[in-house]
Coordinates of N, CA, C and O in Angstrom, one line a residue:
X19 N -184.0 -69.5 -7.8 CA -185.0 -68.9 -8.6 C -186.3 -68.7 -7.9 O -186.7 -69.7 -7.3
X20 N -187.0 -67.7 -7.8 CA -187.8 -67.3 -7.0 C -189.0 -67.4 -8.2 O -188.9 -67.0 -9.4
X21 N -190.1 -68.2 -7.7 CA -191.4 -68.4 -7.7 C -191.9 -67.6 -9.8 O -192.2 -68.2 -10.8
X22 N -191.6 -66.0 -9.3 CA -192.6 -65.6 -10.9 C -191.2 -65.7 -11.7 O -191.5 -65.3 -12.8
X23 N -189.7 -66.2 -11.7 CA -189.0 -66.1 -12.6 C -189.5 -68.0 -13.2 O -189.7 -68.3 -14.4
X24 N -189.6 -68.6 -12.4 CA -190.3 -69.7 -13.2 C -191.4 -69.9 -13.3 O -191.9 -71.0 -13.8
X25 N -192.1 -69.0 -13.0 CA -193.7 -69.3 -14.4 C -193.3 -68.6 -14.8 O -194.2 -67.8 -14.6
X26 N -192.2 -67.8 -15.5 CA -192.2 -66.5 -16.4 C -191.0 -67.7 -17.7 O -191.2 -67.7 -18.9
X27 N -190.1 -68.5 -17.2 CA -189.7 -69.4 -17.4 C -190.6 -70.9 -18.3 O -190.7 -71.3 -19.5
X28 N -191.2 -71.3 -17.1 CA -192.5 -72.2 -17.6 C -193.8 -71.3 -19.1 O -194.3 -71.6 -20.2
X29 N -193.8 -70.3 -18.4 CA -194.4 -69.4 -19.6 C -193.7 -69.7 -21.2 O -194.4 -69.9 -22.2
X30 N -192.6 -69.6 -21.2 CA -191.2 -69.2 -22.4 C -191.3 -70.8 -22.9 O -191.2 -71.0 -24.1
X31 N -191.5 -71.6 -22.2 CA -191.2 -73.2 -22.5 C -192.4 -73.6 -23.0 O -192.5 -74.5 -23.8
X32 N -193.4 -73.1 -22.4 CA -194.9 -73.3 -23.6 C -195.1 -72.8 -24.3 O -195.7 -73.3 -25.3
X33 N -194.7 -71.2 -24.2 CA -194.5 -71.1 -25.9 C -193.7 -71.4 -27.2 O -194.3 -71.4 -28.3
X34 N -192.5 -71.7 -27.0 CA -191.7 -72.6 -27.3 C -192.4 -73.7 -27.9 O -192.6 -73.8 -29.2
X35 N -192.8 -74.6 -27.1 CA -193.4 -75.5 -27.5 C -194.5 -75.6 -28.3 O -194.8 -76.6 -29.0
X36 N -195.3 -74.3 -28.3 CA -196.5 -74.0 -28.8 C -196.0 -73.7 -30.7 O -196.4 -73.9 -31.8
X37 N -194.9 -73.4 -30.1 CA -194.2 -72.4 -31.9 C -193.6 -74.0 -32.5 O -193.3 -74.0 -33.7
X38 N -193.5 -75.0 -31.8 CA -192.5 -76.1 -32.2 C -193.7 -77.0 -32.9 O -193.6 -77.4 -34.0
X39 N -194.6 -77.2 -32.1 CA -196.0 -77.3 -32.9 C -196.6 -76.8 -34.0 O -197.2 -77.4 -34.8
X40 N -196.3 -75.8 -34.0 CA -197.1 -75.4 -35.3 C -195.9 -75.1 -36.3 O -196.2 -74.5 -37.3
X41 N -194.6 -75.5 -36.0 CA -193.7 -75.6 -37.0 C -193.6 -76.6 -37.3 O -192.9 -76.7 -38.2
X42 N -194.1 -77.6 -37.0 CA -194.4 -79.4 -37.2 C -195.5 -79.3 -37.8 O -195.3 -79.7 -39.0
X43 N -196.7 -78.9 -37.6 CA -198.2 -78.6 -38.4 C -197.7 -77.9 -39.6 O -198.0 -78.3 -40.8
X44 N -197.1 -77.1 -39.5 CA -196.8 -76.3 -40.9 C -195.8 -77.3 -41.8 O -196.0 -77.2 -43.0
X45 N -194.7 -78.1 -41.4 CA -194.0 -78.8 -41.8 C -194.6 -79.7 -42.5 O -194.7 -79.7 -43.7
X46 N -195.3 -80.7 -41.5 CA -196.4 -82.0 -42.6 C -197.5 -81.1 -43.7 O -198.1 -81.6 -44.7
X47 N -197.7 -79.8 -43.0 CA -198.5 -79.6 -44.5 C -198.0 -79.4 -45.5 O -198.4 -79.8 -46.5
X48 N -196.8 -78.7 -45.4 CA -195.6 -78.5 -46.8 C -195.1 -80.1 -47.2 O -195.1 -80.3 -48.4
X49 N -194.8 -81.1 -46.5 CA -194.7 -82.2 -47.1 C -196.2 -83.0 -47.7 O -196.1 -83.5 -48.9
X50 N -197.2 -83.0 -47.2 CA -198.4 -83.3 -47.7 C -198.6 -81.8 -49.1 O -198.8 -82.3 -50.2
X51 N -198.6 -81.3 -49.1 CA -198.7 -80.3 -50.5 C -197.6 -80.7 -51.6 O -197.9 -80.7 -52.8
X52 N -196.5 -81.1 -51.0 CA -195.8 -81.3 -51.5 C -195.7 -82.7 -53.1 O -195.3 -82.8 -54.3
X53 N -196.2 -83.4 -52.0 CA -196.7 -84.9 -52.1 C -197.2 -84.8 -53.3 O -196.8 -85.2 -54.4
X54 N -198.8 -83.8 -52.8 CA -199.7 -84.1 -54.1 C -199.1 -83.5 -55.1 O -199.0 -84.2 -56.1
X55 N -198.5 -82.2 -55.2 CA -198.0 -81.3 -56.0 C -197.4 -82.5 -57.1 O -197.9 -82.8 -58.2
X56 N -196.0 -83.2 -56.7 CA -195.6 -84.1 -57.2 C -196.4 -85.0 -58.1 O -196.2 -85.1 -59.3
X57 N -197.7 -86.1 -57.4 CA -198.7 -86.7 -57.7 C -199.2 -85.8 -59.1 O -198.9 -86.3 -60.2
X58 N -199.6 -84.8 -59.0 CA -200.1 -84.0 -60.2 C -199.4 -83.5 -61.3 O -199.9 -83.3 -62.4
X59 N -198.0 -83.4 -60.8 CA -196.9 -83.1 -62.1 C -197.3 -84.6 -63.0 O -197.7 -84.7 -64.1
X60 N -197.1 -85.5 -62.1 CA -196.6 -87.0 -62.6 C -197.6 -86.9 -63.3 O -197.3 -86.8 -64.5
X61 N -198.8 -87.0 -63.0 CA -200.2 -86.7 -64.0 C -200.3 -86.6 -65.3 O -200.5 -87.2 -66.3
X62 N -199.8 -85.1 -64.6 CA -200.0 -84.2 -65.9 C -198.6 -84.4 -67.1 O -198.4 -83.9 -68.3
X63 N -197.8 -85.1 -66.5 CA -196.2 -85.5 -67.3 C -196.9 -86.7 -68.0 O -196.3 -86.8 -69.1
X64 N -198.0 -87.6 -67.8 CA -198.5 -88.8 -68.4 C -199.1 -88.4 -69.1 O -199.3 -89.1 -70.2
X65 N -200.1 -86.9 -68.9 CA -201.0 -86.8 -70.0 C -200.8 -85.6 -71.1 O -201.7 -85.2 -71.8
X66 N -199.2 -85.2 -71.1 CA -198.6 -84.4 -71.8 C -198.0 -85.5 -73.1 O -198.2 -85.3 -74.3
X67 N -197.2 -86.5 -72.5 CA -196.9 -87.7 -73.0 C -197.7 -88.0 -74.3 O -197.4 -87.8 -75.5
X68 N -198.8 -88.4 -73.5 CA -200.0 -89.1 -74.2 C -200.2 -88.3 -75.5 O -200.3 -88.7 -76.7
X69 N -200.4 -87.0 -74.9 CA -200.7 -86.2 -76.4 C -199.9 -85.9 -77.3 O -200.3 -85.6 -78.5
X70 N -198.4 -85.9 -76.7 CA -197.7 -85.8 -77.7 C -197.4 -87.0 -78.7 O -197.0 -86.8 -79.8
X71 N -197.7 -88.2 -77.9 CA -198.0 -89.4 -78.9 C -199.0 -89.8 -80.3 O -199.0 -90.4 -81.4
X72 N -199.9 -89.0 -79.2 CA -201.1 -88.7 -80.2 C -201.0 -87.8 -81.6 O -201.0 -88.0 -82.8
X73 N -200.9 -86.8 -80.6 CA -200.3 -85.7 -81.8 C -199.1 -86.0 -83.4 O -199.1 -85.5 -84.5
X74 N -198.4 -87.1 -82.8 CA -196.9 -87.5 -83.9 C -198.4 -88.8 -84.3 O -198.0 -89.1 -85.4
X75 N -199.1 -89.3 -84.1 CA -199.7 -90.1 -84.7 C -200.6 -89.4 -85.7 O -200.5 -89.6 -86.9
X76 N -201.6 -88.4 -85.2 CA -202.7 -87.9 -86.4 C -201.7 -86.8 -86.9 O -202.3 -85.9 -87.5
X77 N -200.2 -86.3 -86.7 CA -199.3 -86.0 -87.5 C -198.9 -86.3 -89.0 O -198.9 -85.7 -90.1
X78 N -198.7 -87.5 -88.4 CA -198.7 -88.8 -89.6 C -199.7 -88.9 -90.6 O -199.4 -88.5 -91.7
X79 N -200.6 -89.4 -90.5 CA -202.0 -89.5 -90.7 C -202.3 -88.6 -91.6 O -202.5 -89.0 -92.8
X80 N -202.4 -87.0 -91.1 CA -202.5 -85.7 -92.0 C -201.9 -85.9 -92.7 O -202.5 -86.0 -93.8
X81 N -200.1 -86.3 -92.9 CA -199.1 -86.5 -94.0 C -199.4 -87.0 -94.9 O -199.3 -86.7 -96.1
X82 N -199.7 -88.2 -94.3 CA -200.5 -89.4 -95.4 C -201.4 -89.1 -96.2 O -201.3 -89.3 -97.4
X83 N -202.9 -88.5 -95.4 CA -203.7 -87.9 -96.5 C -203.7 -86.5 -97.2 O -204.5 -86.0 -98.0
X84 N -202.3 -86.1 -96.7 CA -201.8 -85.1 -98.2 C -201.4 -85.5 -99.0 O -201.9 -85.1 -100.1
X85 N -200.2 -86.6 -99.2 CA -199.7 -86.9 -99.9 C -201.0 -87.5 -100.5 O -201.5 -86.8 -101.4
X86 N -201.7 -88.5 -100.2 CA -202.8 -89.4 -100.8 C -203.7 -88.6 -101.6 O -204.3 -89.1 -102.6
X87 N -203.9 -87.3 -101.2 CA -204.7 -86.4 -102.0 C -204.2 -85.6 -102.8 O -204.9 -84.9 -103.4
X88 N -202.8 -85.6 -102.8 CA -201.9 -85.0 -104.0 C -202.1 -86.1 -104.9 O -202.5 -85.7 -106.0
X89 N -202.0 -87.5 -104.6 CA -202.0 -88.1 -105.7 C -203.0 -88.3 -106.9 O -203.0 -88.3 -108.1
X90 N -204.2 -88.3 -105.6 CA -205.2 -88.5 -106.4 C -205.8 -87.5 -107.5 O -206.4 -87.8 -108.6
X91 N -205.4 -86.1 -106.9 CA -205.8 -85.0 -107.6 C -204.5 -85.0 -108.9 O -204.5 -84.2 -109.9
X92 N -203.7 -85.7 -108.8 CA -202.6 -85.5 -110.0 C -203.2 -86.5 -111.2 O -203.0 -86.4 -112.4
X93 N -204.0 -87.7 -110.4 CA -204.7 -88.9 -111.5 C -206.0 -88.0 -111.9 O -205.9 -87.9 -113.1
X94 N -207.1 -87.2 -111.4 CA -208.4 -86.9 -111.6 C -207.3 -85.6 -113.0 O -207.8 -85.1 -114.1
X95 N -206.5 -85.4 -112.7 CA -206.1 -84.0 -114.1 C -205.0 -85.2 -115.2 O -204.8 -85.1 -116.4
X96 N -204.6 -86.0 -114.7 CA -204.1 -87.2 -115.9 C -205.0 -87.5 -117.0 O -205.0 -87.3 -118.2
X97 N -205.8 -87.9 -116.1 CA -207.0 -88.5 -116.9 C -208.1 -87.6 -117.4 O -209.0 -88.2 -118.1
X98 N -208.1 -86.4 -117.3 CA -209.3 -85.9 -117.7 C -209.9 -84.7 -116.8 O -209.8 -83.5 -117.1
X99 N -210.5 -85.3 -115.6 CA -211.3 -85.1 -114.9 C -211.1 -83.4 -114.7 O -210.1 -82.7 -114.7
X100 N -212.3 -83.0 -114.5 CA -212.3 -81.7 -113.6 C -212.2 -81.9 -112.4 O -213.0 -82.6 -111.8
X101 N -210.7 -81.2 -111.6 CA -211.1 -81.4 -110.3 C -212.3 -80.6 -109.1 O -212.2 -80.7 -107.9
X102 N -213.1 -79.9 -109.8 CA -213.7 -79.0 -109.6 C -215.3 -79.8 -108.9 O -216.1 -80.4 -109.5
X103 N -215.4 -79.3 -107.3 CA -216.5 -80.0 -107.5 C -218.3 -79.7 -107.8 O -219.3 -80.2 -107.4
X104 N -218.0 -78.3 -109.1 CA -219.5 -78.4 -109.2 C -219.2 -78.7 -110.6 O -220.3 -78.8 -111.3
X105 N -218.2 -78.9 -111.3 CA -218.5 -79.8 -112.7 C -218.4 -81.1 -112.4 O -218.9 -81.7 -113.3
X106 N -218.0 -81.8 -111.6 CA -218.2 -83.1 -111.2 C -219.8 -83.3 -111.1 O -220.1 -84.4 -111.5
X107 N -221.2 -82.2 -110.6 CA -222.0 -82.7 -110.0 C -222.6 -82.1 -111.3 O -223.8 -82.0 -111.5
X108 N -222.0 -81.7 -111.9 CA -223.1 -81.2 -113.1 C -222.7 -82.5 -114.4 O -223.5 -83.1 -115.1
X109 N -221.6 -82.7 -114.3 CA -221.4 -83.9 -115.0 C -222.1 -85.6 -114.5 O -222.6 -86.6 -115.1
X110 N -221.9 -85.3 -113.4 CA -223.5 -86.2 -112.7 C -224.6 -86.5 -113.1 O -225.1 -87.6 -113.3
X111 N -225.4 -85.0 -113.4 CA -226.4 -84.8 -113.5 C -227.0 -84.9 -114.7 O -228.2 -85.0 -114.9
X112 N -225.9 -84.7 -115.6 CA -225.8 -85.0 -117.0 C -226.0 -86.4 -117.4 O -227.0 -86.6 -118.1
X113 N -225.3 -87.2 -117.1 CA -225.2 -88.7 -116.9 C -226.9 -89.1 -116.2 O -227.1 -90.2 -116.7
X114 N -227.8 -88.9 -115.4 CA -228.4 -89.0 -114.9 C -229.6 -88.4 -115.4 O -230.7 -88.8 -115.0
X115 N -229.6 -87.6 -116.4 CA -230.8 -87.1 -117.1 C -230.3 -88.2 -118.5 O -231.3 -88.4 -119.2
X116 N -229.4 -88.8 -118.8 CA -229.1 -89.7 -119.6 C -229.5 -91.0 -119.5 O -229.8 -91.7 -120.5
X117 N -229.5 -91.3 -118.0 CA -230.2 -92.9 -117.9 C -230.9 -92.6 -117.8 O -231.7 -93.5 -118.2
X118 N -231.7 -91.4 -117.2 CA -233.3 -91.4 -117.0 C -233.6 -92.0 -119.1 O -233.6 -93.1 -119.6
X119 N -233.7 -90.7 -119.5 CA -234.0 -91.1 -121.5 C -234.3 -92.5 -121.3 O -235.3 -93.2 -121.2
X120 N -232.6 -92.8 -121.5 CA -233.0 -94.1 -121.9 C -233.5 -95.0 -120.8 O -233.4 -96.1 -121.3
X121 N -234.0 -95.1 -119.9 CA -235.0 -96.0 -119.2 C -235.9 -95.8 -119.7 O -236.7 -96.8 -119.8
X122 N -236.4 -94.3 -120.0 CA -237.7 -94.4 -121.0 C -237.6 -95.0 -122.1 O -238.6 -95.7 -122.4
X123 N -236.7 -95.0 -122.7 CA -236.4 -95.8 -124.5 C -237.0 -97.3 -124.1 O -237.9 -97.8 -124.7
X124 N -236.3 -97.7 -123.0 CA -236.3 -99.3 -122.8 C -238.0 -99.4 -122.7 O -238.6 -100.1 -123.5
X125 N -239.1 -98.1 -121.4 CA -240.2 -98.8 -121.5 C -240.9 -98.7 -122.5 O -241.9 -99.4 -122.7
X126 N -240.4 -97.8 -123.4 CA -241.2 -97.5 -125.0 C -241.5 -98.8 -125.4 O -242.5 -99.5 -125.6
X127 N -239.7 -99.1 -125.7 CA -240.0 -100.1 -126.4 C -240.6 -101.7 -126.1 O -240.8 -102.5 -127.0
X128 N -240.7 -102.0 -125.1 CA -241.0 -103.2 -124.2 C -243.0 -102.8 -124.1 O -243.8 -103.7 -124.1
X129 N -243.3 -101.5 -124.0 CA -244.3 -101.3 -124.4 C -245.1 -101.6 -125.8 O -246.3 -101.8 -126.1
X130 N -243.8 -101.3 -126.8 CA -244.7 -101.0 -127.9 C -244.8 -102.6 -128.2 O -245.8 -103.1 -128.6
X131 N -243.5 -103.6 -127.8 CA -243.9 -104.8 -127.8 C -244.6 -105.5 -127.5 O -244.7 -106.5 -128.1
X132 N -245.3 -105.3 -126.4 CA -246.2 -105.7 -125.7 C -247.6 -105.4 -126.4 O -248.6 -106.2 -126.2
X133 N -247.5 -104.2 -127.2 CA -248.7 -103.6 -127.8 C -248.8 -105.0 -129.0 O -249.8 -105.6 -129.3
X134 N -247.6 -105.0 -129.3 CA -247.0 -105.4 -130.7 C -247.8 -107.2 -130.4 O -248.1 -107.9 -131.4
X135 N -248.0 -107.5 -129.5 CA -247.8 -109.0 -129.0 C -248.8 -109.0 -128.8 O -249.2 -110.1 -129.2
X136 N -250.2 -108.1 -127.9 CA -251.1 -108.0 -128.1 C -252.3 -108.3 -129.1 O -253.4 -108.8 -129.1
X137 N -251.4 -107.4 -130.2 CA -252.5 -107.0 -131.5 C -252.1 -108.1 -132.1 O -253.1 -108.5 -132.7
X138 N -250.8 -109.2 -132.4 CA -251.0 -110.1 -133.1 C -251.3 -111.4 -132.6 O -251.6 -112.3 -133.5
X139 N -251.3 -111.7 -131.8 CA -252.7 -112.4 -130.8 C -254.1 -112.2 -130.9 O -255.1 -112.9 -131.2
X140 N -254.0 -111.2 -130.8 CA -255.3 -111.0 -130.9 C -256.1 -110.0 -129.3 O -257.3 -109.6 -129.3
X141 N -255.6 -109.8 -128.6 CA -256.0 -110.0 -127.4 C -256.4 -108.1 -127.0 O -256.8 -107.8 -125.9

C-alpha cells in the first residue's frame, strides 16, 4: 500500500471514530434524557395519585354535606321555618326590636322603683 492510500485509510479510521464518538455522546444523552423523562413520569404518577385521592376524599365530603343539607332543610320546612334567607333575617329582626321593648319595660320599671323607693324614704 503506497504512502496516500494509508493516510486516505488513516483518514476513514478517524472519521470512523470521530462518528463512533458522537454516536456514544448522542447515546448517553438519550439514556440521560431518558432517565429523567422516567424520574418525571414517576413524579407526576405520584402527584396524579395524590389527587385523585384527594379528590375521592372532598368527593365524599361534598356527598356528606348534601345529604346533611338535605336534611336539615327537610327539618327547617317540618317544623315551620322559612327556608328563605331574608325571612329568617327579618324574623331576626323582629325578635330583636322585641327584646329591645322589653329591655326598655325592665328599665321603666326598675326605674319607676327606684323613684318608688326614693319618694318613700324620703330621699
Amino acid at each position: 500500500m503506497d504512502l496516500s492510500a494509508q493516510r486516505e485509510l488513516g483518514s476513514l479510521r478517524d472519521e470512523v471514530d470521530d462518528m463512533s464518538n458522537l454516536i456514544v455522546q448522542i447515546q448517553n444523552r438519550l439514556v440521560d434524557t431518558t432517565r429523567c423523562w422516567e424520574a418525571d413520569t414517576k413524579s407526576w404518577n405520584a402527584r396524579i395519585q395524590a389527587l385523585e385521592e384527594q379528590n375521592a376524599i372532598l368527593t365524599a365530603a361534598n356527598e356528606s354535606l348534601r345529604t346533611r343539607n338535605s336534611e336539615l332543610e327537610g327539618k327547617t320546612q317540618s317544623q315551620g321555618f322559612e327556608a328563605q334567607p331574608h325571612n329568617l333575617i327579618k324574623e331576626r329582626d323582629i325578635a330583636l326590636c322585641k327584646l329591645e321593648h322589653a329591655r326598655q319595660v325592665i328599665r321603666d320599671l326598675v326605674d319607676e322603683k327606684v323613684n318608688t323607693s326614693l319618694h318613700v324614704f324620703g330621699r
